[in-house]
Amino acid sequence: MSTEQQKRPDGRDATTTDKPRVVALPEDENRETLVNYYHQMLLVRRFEEKSDEMYKMARIGGYCHLNLGEEATVVGFCAGLEAKDYLYTNYREHGYALGRGISANAVMAELFGKETGCSYGRGGSMHMFSLEHRLLGGYGIVGGQVPLAIGAAFAVAYRGTDEVVAVQMGDGATNGGPFYESLNLAKIYKLPVIFFVVNNQYGMGLPVEKGSAVAELYRKGCAFDVRGERVDGNDVIAVRDAVRRAAKVAREEHEPYIVEAVSFRHRGHSVIDPDRYRDEELVRRGRALDPVPAFAKRLQDASLIDERGLQALEEQVEQVVNEAVRFAEESPFPPVESLFDHIYASDEHLQESK
């Protein structure tokens, strides 16, 4: 099947519309799994809201980019991968760190610059890392993570193992040279890599349609004969299934694959961005597609959870997030004498990765 024919497996376009589509949950899905997806989405939402609050209280320094509005995209993406797969992200990465299994405590502590953070307080918001969870870093340079993921995928192919390397990026990264060079190399060397493009419809303040000659970003793989598809980023199940299809191709055929998830960020590009470049009506329509309450309704309509159950999850998540803040507040900053620690991988880490 050609890339042009793969907008969605059901033949529909996945572009965001003014009204959320009412989609019944698959009948063969496990209830616990579906409720857990909602739980994770809610955790990302509340964690990011709290991160915004802490940033404005000067507990978090540097730049800070939130996943608000992209929760279904984040959770679906992580659910589509296996624990052994590797992930590279960009700077909008808190939700992906949580989705890979890093604790809320360790992520919040990293935001606070504390020694107990997942990058020992050295990375902050844009540079989460965990070898244990195979999160190989967030990167602040737009598109900078893509060639690195290609190198990791080459290592996987060279070793003859069956891991997949997934590299997440925003829509703006698809306009840069590193993206195209990476597509070319991935195809030439038959690398097991997934290019996961989160199209939240704005590269900083520029609409996708004005910044890219091809607004359907998955089609950019055509020149390199790289398969791909576009999926509704507000549908956690649709995103998960698309990533699973991509992972199957990458793992079994050692072929690259592009997944474009059309989402909508609820706030500005970063915490300090007032978001004045977007029309108020556009933002209102985008927020009306909020994936978190939409998925809660799907669960209720399927009689998989009731209001009491939703409230219990809300209370549980609130407790986790508040505990993360307490943990971060009480954790120590890295000592001055450790300034040059963790700059290069230690021999111990190199041995663990073999």
XYZ file of C-alpha atoms in Angstrom:
354
model
C 0.000 0.000 0.000
C 1.373 3.410 -0.902
C 1.867 6.131 1.682
C -0.787 8.221 -0.048
C -3.370 5.524 0.671
C -2.533 5.281 4.342
C -4.188 8.325 5.870
C -5.940 5.915 8.229
C -6.622 2.195 8.080
C -10.338 2.971 7.885
C -9.800 5.397 5.012
C -10.828 8.510 6.979
C -8.772 11.619 7.372
C -7.508 12.095 10.923
C -7.264 15.887 10.854
C -8.689 17.622 13.923
C -12.297 18.771 13.524
C -14.478 21.175 15.462
C -16.320 18.413 17.311
C -14.922 15.339 19.042
C -15.817 12.156 17.188
C -17.803 9.697 19.275
C -15.974 6.423 18.816
C -17.052 3.263 20.612
C -14.319 1.407 22.447
C -13.160 -1.872 20.889
C -15.125 -4.752 22.377
C -12.102 -6.998 22.791
C -10.158 -4.528 24.937
C -9.349 -5.335 28.548
C -11.173 -3.084 31.011
C -8.159 -2.701 33.287
C -5.995 -1.664 30.341
C -8.448 0.981 29.163
C -8.940 2.439 32.631
C -5.174 2.488 33.053
C -4.847 4.532 29.852
C -7.222 7.097 31.326
C -5.292 7.026 34.599
C -2.043 7.773 32.741
C -3.637 10.552 30.698
C -5.015 12.126 33.854
C -1.605 11.856 35.528
C 0.062 13.670 32.623
C -2.635 16.372 32.715
C -2.378 17.022 36.452
C 1.408 16.733 36.471
C 1.716 19.336 33.735
C -0.748 21.670 35.415
C 1.296 21.409 38.592
C 4.514 21.965 36.629
C 3.026 25.173 35.238
C 2.164 26.269 38.771
C 5.634 25.428 40.119
C 7.339 27.260 37.247
C 5.387 30.408 38.014
C 6.419 30.049 41.664
C 10.091 29.935 40.542
C 10.559 26.348 41.734
C 11.444 25.350 38.156
C 14.027 27.243 36.113
C 15.045 27.404 32.497
C 12.635 26.581 29.696
C 9.531 24.493 30.282
C 7.251 23.030 27.595
C 4.068 21.189 28.562
C 2.109 18.281 27.080
C -1.261 19.841 27.958
C -3.775 18.750 25.322
C -1.492 16.011 23.981
C -2.179 13.395 26.664
C -3.798 10.850 24.324
C -0.900 11.201 21.893
C 1.670 10.687 24.649
C 0.001 7.729 26.351
C -0.982 6.014 23.105
C 2.550 6.331 21.778
C 4.150 4.844 24.883
C 1.541 2.063 25.013
C 2.359 1.065 21.437
C 6.010 0.396 22.275
C 7.525 -2.466 24.243
C 9.598 -1.942 27.388
C 12.746 -3.054 25.554
C 12.357 -0.415 22.826
C 14.375 2.798 22.897
C 12.920 6.300 22.853
C 14.388 9.682 21.921
C 12.257 12.775 22.539
C 12.372 16.507 22.082
C 12.047 19.182 24.761
C 8.268 18.666 25.320
C 8.899 15.459 27.191
C 7.524 15.259 30.743
C 4.596 13.070 29.716
C 6.849 10.717 27.752
C 9.094 10.266 30.785
C 6.043 9.353 32.868
C 4.763 7.109 30.082
C 8.029 5.172 30.011
C 7.629 4.382 33.687
C 9.823 7.007 35.332
C 8.197 7.963 38.629
C 6.462 11.294 39.078
C 8.847 11.929 41.965
C 11.929 11.548 39.763
C 10.462 13.674 36.954
C 9.387 16.490 39.276
C 12.729 16.397 41.090
C 14.463 16.758 37.735
C 12.337 19.811 36.977
C 13.424 21.240 40.317
C 17.092 20.542 39.474
C 17.507 18.122 42.355
C 19.966 15.246 42.784
C 17.085 12.760 42.996
C 15.871 13.653 39.502
C 16.045 11.162 36.643
C 19.040 13.065 35.215
C 20.471 13.828 38.673
C 19.262 17.408 38.377
C 21.558 18.125 35.426
C 18.969 18.059 32.657
C 15.910 19.890 33.872
C 12.731 20.083 31.814
C 14.298 19.539 28.388
C 16.801 16.767 29.093
C 15.156 13.829 30.855
C 17.107 10.571 30.684
C 16.826 7.043 32.048
C 18.892 4.151 30.777
C 16.779 1.810 32.911
C 13.602 2.860 31.099
C 15.391 3.185 27.749
C 14.550 6.870 27.482
C 17.703 8.099 25.796
C 17.148 11.754 26.319
C 15.163 14.832 25.509
C 16.862 17.330 23.232
C 16.473 21.099 23.049
C 17.753 21.565 19.503
C 14.854 21.181 17.059
C 15.388 17.915 15.196
C 18.686 17.261 16.980
C 17.467 13.961 18.393
C 16.574 12.457 15.003
C 20.081 11.622 13.700
C 20.979 10.233 17.126
C 18.043 7.850 16.946
C 19.271 6.707 13.538
C 22.631 5.881 15.102
C 20.924 3.867 17.831
C 18.811 2.023 15.248
C 21.987 1.229 13.297
C 23.482 -0.241 16.499
C 20.376 -2.410 16.987
C 20.591 -3.663 13.409
C 24.338 -4.250 13.741
C 23.843 -6.358 16.866
C 21.011 -8.297 15.289
C 18.596 -7.738 18.180
C 14.870 -7.018 17.871
C 14.437 -3.710 19.666
C 12.802 -0.763 17.938
C 14.052 2.820 18.193
C 11.297 5.417 18.321
C 12.066 9.106 17.881
C 9.424 11.659 18.819
C 9.463 15.144 17.311
C 7.228 18.129 16.702
C 5.894 19.251 13.356
C 8.592 21.915 13.011
C 11.375 19.317 13.044
C 10.086 17.855 9.771
C 11.144 21.033 7.951
C 14.833 20.629 8.814
C 17.619 18.846 7.014
C 18.373 16.328 9.802
C 14.896 14.823 9.363
C 15.379 14.181 5.638
C 18.921 12.913 6.009
C 17.689 10.538 8.694
C 14.846 9.258 6.521
C 17.310 8.561 3.741
C 19.763 6.687 5.978
C 16.985 4.740 7.691
C 15.740 3.496 4.336
C 19.159 2.771 2.870
C 20.301 0.742 5.858
C 16.880 -0.798 6.601
C 16.787 0.444 10.166
C 14.128 -0.440 12.773
C 13.085 3.122 13.548
C 9.743 4.868 14.041
C 9.534 8.585 13.255
C 6.740 9.791 15.553
C 5.622 13.281 14.532
C 3.396 15.117 16.994
C 1.571 17.601 14.806
C 0.005 19.980 17.325
C -0.617 22.289 14.354
C 1.845 25.002 15.380
C 5.641 25.079 15.163
C 6.101 27.604 17.955
C 3.859 30.401 16.601
C 3.659 29.374 12.944
C 0.735 27.273 11.616
C 1.792 24.035 9.945
C 0.146 25.074 6.677
C 2.372 28.168 6.486
C 5.570 26.493 7.619
C 5.428 23.335 5.526
C 4.775 22.974 1.806
C 3.207 19.602 2.615
C 0.793 19.933 5.541
C 0.169 16.175 5.775
C 3.533 15.530 7.334
C 3.581 11.724 7.063
C 3.683 12.165 3.264
C 7.196 13.584 3.536
C 8.429 10.009 3.612
C 7.292 9.450 0.014
C 10.545 10.752 -1.498
C 12.422 8.052 0.393
C 9.838 5.297 -0.033
C 9.190 5.300 3.714
C 5.738 4.134 4.702
C 3.597 6.186 7.042
C 0.153 7.207 8.210
C -1.717 10.014 9.911
C -3.748 9.306 13.030
C -6.097 11.221 15.326
C -3.875 12.274 18.217
C -6.894 12.830 20.456
C -7.732 9.104 20.346
C -5.419 7.128 22.625
C -6.468 3.776 21.121
C -5.930 4.971 17.551
C -2.453 6.278 18.413
C -1.508 3.066 20.216
C -2.633 0.909 17.306
C -0.774 3.064 14.762
C 2.427 2.804 16.791
C 1.952 -0.954 17.081
C 1.641 -1.212 13.301
C 4.769 0.890 12.889
C 6.644 -1.189 15.467
C 5.664 -4.402 13.698
C 7.113 -3.114 10.429
C 10.261 -1.845 12.131
C 10.788 -4.972 14.217
C 9.942 -7.657 11.685
C 10.933 -6.036 8.402
C 13.657 -3.665 9.629
C 12.005 -0.835 7.745
C 11.444 2.753 8.950
C 7.888 4.048 9.423
C 6.334 7.463 10.036
C 3.378 8.026 12.344
C 1.899 11.536 12.360
C -0.430 12.186 15.297
C -2.612 15.275 14.837
C -3.057 16.862 18.242
C -3.645 20.312 19.752
C -1.637 22.007 22.468
C -3.855 23.862 24.900
C -1.321 26.515 25.865
C 1.453 28.492 24.229
C 4.649 26.956 22.948
C 6.215 27.169 26.411
C 5.051 28.183 29.874
C 6.099 31.802 29.275
C 4.436 32.044 25.850
C 1.249 34.186 26.125
C -0.157 32.480 22.988
C -1.396 35.725 21.393
C -0.739 34.561 17.833
C -3.638 32.068 17.830
C -7.202 33.191 17.278
C -9.309 32.817 20.424
C -12.018 30.928 18.553
C -9.443 28.497 17.175
C -8.141 27.803 20.677
C -11.685 27.361 21.982
C -12.452 24.792 19.278
C -9.166 22.999 19.876
C -9.728 22.744 23.617
C -13.246 21.459 23.003
C -11.573 18.301 21.658
C -9.894 17.728 25.039
C -8.842 14.053 24.994
C -8.999 13.508 28.758
C -12.728 14.091 29.425
C -13.507 12.611 26.000
C -11.924 9.300 26.945
C -13.595 9.379 30.359
C -16.941 9.653 28.570
C -16.082 6.722 26.304
C -15.316 4.633 29.381
C -18.593 5.661 31.002
C -20.610 5.005 27.848
C -19.127 1.514 27.748
C -20.051 1.006 31.437
C -16.387 0.453 32.305
C -16.314 3.098 35.019
C -18.736 5.377 36.863
C -18.469 8.814 38.423
C -17.274 7.353 41.708
C -14.499 5.492 39.921
C -13.446 8.609 38.019
C -13.366 10.601 41.240
C -11.252 7.937 42.920
C -8.710 8.144 40.100
C -8.718 11.935 40.332
C -7.940 11.772 44.046
C -5.230 9.174 43.523
C -3.520 11.248 40.821
C -3.735 14.406 42.924
C -2.025 12.558 45.760
C 0.762 11.320 43.448
C 1.396 14.800 42.050
C 1.379 16.478 45.452
C 3.776 13.840 46.753
C 6.046 14.497 43.772
C 6.207 18.180 44.679
C 6.930 17.348 48.326
C 9.650 14.919 47.283
C 11.223 17.473 44.956
C 11.090 20.252 47.534
C 12.781 18.108 50.176
C 15.423 16.603 47.881
C 18.946 18.079 47.888
C 20.541 20.000 45.072
C 23.604 18.341 43.518
C 26.702 19.128 45.624
C 29.201 21.538 44.068
C 31.963 18.917 44.125
C 29.860 16.733 41.773
C 29.841 19.421 39.071
C 31.699 17.266 36.559
C 29.903 14.005 37.335
C 27.555 12.433 34.778
C 29.043 14.336 31.853
C 30.170 11.170 30.118
C 28.789 7.639 30.406
C 30.616 5.673 33.074
C 32.202 2.283 32.440
C 29.462 0.841 34.622
C 26.734 2.234 32.346
C 28.545 1.050 29.252
C 28.679 -2.476 30.651
C 24.966 -2.352 31.533
C 24.051 -1.411 27.952
C 25.791 -4.444 26.444
